[in-house]
PDB file of C-alpha atoms in Angstrom:
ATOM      1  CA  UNK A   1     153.578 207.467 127.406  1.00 74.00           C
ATOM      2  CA  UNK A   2     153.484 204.844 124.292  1.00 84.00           C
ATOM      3  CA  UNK A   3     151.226 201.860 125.105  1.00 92.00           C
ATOM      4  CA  UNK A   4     149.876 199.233 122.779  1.00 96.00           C
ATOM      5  CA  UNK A   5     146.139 197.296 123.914  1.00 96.00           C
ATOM      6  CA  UNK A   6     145.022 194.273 122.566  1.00 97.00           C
ATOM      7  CA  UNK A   7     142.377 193.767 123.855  1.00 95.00           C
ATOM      8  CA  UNK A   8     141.391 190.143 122.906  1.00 95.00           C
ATOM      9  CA  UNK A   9     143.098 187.246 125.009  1.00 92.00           C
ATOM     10  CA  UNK A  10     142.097 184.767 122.623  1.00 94.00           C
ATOM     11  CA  UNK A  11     140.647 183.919 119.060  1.00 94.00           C
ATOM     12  CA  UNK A  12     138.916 181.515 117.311  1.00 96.00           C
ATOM     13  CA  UNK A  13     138.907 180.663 113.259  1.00 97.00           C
ATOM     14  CA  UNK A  14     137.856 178.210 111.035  1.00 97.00           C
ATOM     15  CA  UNK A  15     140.290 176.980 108.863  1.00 97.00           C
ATOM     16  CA  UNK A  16     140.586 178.738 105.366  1.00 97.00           C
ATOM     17  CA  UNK A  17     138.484 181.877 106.971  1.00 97.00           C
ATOM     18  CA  UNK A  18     140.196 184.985 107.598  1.00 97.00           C
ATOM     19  CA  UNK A  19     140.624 186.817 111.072  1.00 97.00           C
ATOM     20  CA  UNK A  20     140.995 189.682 112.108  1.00 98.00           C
ATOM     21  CA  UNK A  21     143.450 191.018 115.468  1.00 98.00           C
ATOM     22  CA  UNK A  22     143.000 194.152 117.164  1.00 98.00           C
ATOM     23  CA  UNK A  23     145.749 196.710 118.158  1.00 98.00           C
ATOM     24  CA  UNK A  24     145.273 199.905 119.624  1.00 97.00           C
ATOM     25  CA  UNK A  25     147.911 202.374 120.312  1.00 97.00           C
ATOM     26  CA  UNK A  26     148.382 205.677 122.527  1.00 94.00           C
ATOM     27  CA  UNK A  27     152.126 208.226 121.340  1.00 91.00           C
ATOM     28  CA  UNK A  28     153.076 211.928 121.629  1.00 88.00           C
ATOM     29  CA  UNK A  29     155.444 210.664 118.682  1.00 87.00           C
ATOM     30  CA  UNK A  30     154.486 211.987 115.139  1.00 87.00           C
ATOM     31  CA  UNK A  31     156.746 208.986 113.852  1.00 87.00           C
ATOM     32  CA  UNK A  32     156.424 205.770 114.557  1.00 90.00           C
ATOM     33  CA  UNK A  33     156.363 202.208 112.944  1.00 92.00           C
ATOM     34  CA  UNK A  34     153.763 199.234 113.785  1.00 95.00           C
ATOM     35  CA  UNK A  35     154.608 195.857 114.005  1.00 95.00           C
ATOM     36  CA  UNK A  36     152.870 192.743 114.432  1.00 97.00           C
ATOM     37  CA  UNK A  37     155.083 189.166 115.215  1.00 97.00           C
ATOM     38  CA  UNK A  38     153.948 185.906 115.657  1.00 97.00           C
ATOM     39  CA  UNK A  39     155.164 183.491 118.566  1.00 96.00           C
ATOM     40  CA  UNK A  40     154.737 180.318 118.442  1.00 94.00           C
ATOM     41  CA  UNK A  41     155.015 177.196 121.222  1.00 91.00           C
ATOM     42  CA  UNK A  42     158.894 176.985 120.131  1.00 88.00           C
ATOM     43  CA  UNK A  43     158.809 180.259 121.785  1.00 88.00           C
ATOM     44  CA  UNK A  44     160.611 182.178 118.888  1.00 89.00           C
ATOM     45  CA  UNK A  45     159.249 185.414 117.763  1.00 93.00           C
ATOM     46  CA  UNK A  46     158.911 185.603 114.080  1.00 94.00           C
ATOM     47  CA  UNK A  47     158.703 189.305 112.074  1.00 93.00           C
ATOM     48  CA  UNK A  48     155.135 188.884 110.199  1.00 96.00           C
ATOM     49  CA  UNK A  49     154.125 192.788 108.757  1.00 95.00           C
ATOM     50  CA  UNK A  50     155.097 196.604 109.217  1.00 94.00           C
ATOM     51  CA  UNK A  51     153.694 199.833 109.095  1.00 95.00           C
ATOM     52  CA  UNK A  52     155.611 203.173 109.068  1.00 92.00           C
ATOM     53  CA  UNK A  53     153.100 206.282 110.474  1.00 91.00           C
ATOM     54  CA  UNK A  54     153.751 207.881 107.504  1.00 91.00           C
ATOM     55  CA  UNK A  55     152.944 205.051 105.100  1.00 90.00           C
ATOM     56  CA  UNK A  56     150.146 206.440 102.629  1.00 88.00           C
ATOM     57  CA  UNK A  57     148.638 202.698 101.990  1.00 93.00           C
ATOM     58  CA  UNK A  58     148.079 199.728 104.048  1.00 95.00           C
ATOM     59  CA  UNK A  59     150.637 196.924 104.489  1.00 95.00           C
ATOM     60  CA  UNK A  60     150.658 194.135 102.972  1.00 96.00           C
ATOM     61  CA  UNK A  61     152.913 190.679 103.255  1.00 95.00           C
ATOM     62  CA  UNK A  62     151.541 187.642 101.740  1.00 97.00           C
ATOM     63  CA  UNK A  63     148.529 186.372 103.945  1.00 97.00           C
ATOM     64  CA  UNK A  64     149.053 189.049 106.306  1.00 98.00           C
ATOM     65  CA  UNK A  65     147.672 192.870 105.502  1.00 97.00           C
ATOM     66  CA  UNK A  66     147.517 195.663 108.281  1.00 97.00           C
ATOM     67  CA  UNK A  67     144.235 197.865 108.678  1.00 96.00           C
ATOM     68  CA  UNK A  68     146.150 201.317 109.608  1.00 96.00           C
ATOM     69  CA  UNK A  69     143.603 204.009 110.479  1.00 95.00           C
ATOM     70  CA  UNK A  70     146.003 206.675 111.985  1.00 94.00           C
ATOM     71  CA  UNK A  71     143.280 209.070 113.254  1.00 94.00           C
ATOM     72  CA  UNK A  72     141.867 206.049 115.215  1.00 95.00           C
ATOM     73  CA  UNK A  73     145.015 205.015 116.292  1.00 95.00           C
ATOM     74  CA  UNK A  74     144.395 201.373 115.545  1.00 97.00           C
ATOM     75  CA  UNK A  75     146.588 198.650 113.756  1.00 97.00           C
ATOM     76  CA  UNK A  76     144.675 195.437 112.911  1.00 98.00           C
ATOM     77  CA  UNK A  77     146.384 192.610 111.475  1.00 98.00           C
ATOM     78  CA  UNK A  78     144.455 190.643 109.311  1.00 98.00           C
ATOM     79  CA  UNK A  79     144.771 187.153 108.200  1.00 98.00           C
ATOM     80  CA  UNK A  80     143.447 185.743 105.246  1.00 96.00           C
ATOM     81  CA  UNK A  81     142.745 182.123 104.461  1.00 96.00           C
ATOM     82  CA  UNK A  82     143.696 180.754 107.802  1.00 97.00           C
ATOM     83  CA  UNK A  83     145.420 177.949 108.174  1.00 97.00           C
ATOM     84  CA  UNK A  84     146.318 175.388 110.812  1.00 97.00           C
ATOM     85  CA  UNK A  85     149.587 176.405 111.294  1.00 96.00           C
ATOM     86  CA  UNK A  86     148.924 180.188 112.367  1.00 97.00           C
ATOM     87  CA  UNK A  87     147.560 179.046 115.419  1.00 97.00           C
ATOM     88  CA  UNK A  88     150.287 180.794 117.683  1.00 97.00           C
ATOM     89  CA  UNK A  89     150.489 184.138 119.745  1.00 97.00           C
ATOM     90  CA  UNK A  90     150.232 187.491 118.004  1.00 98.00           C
ATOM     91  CA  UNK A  91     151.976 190.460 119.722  1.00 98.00           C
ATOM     92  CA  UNK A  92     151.200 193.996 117.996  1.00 98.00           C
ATOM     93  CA  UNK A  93     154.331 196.526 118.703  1.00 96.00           C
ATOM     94  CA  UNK A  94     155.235 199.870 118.512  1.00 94.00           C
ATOM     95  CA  UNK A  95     158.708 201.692 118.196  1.00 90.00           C
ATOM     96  CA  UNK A  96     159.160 205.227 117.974  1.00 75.00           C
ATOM     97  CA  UNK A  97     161.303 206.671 115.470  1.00 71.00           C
ATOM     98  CA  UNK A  98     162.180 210.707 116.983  1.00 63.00           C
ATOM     99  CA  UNK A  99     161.392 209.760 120.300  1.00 56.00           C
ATOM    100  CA  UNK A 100     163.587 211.129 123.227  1.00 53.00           C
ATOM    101  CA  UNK A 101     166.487 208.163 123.104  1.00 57.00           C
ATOM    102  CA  UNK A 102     165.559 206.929 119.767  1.00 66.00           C
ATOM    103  CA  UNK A 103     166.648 203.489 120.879  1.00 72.00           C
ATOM    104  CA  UNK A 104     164.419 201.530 118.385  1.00 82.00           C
ATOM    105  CA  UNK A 105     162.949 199.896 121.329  1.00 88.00           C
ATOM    106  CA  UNK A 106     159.818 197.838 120.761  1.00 93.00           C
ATOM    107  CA  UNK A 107     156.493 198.335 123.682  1.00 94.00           C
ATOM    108  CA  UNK A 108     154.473 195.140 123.313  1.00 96.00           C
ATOM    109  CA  UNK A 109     150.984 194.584 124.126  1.00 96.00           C
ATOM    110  CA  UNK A 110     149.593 191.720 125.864  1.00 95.00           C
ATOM    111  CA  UNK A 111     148.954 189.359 122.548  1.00 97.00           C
ATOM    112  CA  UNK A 112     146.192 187.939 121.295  1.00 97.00           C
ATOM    113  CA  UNK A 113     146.352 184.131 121.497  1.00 97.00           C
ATOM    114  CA  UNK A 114     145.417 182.686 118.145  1.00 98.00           C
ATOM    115  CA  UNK A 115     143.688 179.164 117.669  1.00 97.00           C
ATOM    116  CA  UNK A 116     142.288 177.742 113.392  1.00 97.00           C
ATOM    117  CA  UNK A 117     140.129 174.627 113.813  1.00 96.00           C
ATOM    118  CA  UNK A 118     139.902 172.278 111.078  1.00 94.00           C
TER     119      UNK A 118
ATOM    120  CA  UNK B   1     172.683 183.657 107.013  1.00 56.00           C
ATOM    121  CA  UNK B   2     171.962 181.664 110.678  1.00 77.00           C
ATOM    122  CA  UNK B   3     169.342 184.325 112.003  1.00 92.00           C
ATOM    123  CA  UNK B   4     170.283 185.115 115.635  1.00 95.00           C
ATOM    124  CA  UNK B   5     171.430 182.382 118.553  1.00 96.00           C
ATOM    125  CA  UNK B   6     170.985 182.568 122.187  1.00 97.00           C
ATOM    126  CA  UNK B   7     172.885 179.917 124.602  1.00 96.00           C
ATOM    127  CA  UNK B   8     171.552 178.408 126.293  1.00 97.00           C
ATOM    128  CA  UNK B   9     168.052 177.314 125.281  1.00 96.00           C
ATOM    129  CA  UNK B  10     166.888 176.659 129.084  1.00 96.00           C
ATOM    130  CA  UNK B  11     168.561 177.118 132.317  1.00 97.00           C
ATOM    131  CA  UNK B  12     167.288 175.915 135.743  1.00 98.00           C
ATOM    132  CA  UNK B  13     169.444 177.111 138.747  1.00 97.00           C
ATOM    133  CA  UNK B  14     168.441 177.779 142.190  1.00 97.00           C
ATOM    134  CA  UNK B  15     168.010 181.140 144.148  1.00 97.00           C
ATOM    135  CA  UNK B  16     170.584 182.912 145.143  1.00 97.00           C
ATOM    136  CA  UNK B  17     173.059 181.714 142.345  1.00 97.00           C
ATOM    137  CA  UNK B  18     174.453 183.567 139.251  1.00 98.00           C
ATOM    138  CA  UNK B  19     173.439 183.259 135.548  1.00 98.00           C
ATOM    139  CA  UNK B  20     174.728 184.519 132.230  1.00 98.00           C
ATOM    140  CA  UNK B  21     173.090 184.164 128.990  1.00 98.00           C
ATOM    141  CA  UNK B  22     175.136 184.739 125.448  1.00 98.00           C
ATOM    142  CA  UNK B  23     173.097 186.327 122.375  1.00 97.00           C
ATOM    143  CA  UNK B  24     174.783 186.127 119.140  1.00 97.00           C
ATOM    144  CA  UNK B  25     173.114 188.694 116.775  1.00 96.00           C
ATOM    145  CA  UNK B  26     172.981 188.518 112.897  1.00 93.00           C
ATOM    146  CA  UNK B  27     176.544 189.089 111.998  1.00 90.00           C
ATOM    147  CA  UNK B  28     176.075 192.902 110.047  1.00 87.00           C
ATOM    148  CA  UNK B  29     173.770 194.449 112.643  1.00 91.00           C
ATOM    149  CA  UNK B  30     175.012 196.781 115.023  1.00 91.00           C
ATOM    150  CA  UNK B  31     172.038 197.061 117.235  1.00 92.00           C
ATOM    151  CA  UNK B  32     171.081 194.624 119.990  1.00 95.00           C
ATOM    152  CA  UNK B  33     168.389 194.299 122.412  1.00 95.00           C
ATOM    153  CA  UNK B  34     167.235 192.594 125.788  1.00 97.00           C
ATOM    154  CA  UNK B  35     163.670 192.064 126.431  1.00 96.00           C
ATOM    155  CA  UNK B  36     161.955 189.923 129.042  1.00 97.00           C
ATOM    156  CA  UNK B  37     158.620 187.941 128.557  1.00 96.00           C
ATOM    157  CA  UNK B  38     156.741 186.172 131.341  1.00 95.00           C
ATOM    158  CA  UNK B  39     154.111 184.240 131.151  1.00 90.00           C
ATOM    159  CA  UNK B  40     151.085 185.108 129.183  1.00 88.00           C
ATOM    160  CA  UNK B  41     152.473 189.276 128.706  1.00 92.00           C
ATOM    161  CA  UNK B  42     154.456 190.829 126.100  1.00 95.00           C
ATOM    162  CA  UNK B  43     158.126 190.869 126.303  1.00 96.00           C
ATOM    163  CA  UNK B  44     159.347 193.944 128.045  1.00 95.00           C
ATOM    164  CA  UNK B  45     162.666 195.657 126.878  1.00 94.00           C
ATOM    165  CA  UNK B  46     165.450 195.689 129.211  1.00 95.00           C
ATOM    166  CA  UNK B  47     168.478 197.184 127.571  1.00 94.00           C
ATOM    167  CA  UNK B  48     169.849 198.077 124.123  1.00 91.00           C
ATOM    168  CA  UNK B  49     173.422 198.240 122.943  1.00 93.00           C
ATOM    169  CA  UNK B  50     174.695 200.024 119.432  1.00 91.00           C
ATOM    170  CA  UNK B  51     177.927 198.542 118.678  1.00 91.00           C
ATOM    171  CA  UNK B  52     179.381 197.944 122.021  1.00 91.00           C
ATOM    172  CA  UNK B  53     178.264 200.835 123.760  1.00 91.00           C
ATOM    173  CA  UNK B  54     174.970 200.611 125.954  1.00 91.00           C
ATOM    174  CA  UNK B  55     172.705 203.260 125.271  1.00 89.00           C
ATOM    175  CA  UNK B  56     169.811 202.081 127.330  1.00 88.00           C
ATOM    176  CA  UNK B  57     169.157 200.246 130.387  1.00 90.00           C
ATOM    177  CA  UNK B  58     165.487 199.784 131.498  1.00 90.00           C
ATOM    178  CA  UNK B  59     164.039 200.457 134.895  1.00 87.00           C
ATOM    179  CA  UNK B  60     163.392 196.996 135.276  1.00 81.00           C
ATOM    180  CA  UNK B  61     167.235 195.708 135.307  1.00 85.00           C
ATOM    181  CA  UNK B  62     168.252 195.517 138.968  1.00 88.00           C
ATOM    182  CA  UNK B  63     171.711 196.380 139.463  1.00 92.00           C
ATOM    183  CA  UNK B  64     171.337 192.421 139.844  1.00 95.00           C
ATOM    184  CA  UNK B  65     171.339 192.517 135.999  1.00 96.00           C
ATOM    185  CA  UNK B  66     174.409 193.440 133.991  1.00 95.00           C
ATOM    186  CA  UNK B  67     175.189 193.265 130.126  1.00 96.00           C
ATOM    187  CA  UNK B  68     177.521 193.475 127.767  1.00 95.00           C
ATOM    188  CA  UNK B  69     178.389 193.753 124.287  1.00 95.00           C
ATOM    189  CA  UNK B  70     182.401 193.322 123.780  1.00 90.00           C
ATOM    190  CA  UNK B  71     183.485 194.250 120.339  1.00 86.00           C
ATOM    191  CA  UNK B  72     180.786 195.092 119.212  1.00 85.00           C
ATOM    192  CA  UNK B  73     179.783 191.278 118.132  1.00 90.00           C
ATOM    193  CA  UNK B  74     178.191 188.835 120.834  1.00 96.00           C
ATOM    194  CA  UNK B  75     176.579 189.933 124.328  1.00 97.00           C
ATOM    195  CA  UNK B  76     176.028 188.824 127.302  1.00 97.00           C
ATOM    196  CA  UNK B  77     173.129 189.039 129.957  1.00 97.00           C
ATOM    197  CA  UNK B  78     174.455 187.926 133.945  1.00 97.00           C
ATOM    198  CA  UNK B  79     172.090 187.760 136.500  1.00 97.00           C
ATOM    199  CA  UNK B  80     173.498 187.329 140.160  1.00 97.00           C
ATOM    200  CA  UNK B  81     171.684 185.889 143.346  1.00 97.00           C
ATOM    201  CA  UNK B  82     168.912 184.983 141.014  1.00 97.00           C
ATOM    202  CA  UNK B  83     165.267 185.176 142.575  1.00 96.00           C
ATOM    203  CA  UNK B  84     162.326 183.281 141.730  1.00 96.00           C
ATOM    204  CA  UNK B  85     160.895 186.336 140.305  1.00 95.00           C
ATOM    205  CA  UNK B  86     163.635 186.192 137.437  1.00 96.00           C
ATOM    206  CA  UNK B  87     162.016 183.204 136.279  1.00 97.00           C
ATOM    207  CA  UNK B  88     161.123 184.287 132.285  1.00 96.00           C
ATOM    208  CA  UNK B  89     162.294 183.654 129.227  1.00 96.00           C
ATOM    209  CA  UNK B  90     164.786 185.970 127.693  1.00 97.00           C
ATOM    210  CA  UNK B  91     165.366 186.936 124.343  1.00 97.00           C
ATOM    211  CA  UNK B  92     167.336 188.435 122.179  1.00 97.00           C
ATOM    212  CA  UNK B  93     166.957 190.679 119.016  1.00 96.00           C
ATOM    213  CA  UNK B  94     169.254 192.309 116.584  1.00 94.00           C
ATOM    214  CA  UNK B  95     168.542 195.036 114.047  1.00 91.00           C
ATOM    215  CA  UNK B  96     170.507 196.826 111.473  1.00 86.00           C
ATOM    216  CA  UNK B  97     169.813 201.298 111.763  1.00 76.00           C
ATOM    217  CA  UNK B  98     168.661 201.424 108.409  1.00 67.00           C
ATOM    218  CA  UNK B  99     164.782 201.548 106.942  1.00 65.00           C
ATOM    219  CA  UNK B 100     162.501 200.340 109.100  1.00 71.00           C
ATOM    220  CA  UNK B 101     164.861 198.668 111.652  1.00 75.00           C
ATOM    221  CA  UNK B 102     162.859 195.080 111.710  1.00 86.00           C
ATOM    222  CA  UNK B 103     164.466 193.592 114.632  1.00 91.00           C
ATOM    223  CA  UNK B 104     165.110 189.609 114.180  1.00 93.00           C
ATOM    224  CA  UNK B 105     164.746 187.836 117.506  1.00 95.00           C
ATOM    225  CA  UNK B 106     166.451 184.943 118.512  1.00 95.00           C
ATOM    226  CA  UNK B 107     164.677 181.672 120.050  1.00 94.00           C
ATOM    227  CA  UNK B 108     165.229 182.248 123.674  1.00 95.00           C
ATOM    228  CA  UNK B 109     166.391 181.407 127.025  1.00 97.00           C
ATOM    229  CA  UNK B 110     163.792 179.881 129.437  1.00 96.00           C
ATOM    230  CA  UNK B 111     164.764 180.589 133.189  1.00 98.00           C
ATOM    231  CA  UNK B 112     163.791 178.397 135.545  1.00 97.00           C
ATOM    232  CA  UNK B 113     164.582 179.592 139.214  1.00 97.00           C
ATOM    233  CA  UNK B 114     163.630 177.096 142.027  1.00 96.00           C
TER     234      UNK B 114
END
C-alpha cells in the first residue's frame, strides 16, 4: 500500500540558512510523481515542487530543490536561504500514475511543521 | 485566472443537522477532488470526479457523505446528521489530465460541529 512518513513534527531555522525536510515513501507503483505543498495559517495549500519517478535530475523551483534518491525511496525538500515567511506546514505527497484506478489521488504524510527565527 | 473557490469559508452547525459545501474548480480542469484534513494530519482524499462522473469514493465517506459534480463545472459536498467527528476542514482541488497533473487546491471550509 502507498504511504508517505515524515518523520519530523517540527523544525527549526535561522533566517537566511537553508533546511532541509524529510519524506520517505513505500509503492508497488513503478510510476509515480512526488510532491511537496506548503500550508500556511490561512489554511490554503500552495503547490511548491515536483518530481516524476522517472525524472533523471533533481527538481528544482526557485528556493525550493528536491533530493530524489529513488533506490532509497526518499524525497527531501530543501530550502535555501530561509526566510521568515516559509514558516508554515510542509506536507510531502505521493500520486501514482498506473496505479489500479489511476485517479490522480494524492496520500499525504503527516507534515513537518516549519518555524525561521530572525 | 481566480485559482479555485470553496463556499463557504467556515461553517458551525450543530449535530444532527445537514451541510453542503460548493467547490468551484479552475474553469479548464476536468478533474476534481475531496480531501479531508484534521487537525495536525495530512488531508485524506475522499472522492474524485472527472467531468461529472465520480470515479472514486473513499472508504472514509459515510453514506452520510454525498457529492456531486453537475455539468461537469462546480461540485458539491452534503453532509447529513452531521457528528462531531465531521468536524475538519475540507478542501478542494482541481487538476487538468495532462503532464504532471499539479492539483491547485482551494482555501477551505472549516467545520465546526457542536
Amino acid at each position: 500500500a502507498q504511504k508517505i512518513t515524515q518523520t519530523q513534527p517540527g523544525m527549526f531555522v535561522q533566517e537566511k540558512e537553508a533546511v532541509t525536510l524529510d519524506c520517505t515513501y513505500d509503492t508497488s507503483d513503478p510510476s509515480y510523481g512526488l510532491f511537496w505543498y506548503k500550508q500556511p495559517s490561512s489554511g490554503e495549500m500552495i503547490f511548491l515542487i515536483y518530481q516524476g519517478s522517472y525524472d533523471q535530475q533533481n527538481a528544482t523551483e526557485g528556493r525550493y530543490s528536491l533530493n530524489f534518491q529513488k533506490a532509497r525511496k526518499s524525497a527531501n525538500l530543501v530550502i535555501s536561504a530561509s526566510q521568515l515567511g516559509d514558516s508554515a506546514m510542509y506536507f510531502c505527497a505521493m500520486r501514482e500514475l498506473h496505479g489500479s484506478s489511476n485517479t490522480g489521488k494524492l496520500i499525504f504524510g503527516q507534515g513537518t511543521t516549519l518555524q525561521v527565527k530572525p | 485566472d481566480t485559482g479555485v473557490s470553496q463556499d463557504p469559508r467556515h461553517k458551525i452547525t450543530k449535530r444532527g443537522q445537514n451541510v453542503t459545501f460548493r467547490c468551484d474548480p479552475i474553469s479548464e480542469h476536468n478533474r476534481l477532488y475531496w480531501y479531508r484534513q484534521t487537525l495536525g494530519q495530512g488531508p485524506e482524499f475522499l472522492t474524485y470526479f472527472q467531468n461529472e462522473a465520480q470515479l472514486e469514493k473513499s472508504r472514509l465517506l459515510s453514506d452520510r457523505f454525498s457529492a456531486e459534480r453537475p455539468k461537469g463545472s462546480f461540485s458539491t459536498l452534503e453532509i447529513q446528521r452531521t457528528e462531531q467527528g465531521d468536524s475538519a476542514m475540507y478542501l478542494c482541488a482541481s487538476s487538468l489530465t495532462s503532464g504532471r497533473d499539479e492539483q491547485f487546491f482551494g482555501p477551505g471550509t472549516r467545520l465546526t460541529v457542536l
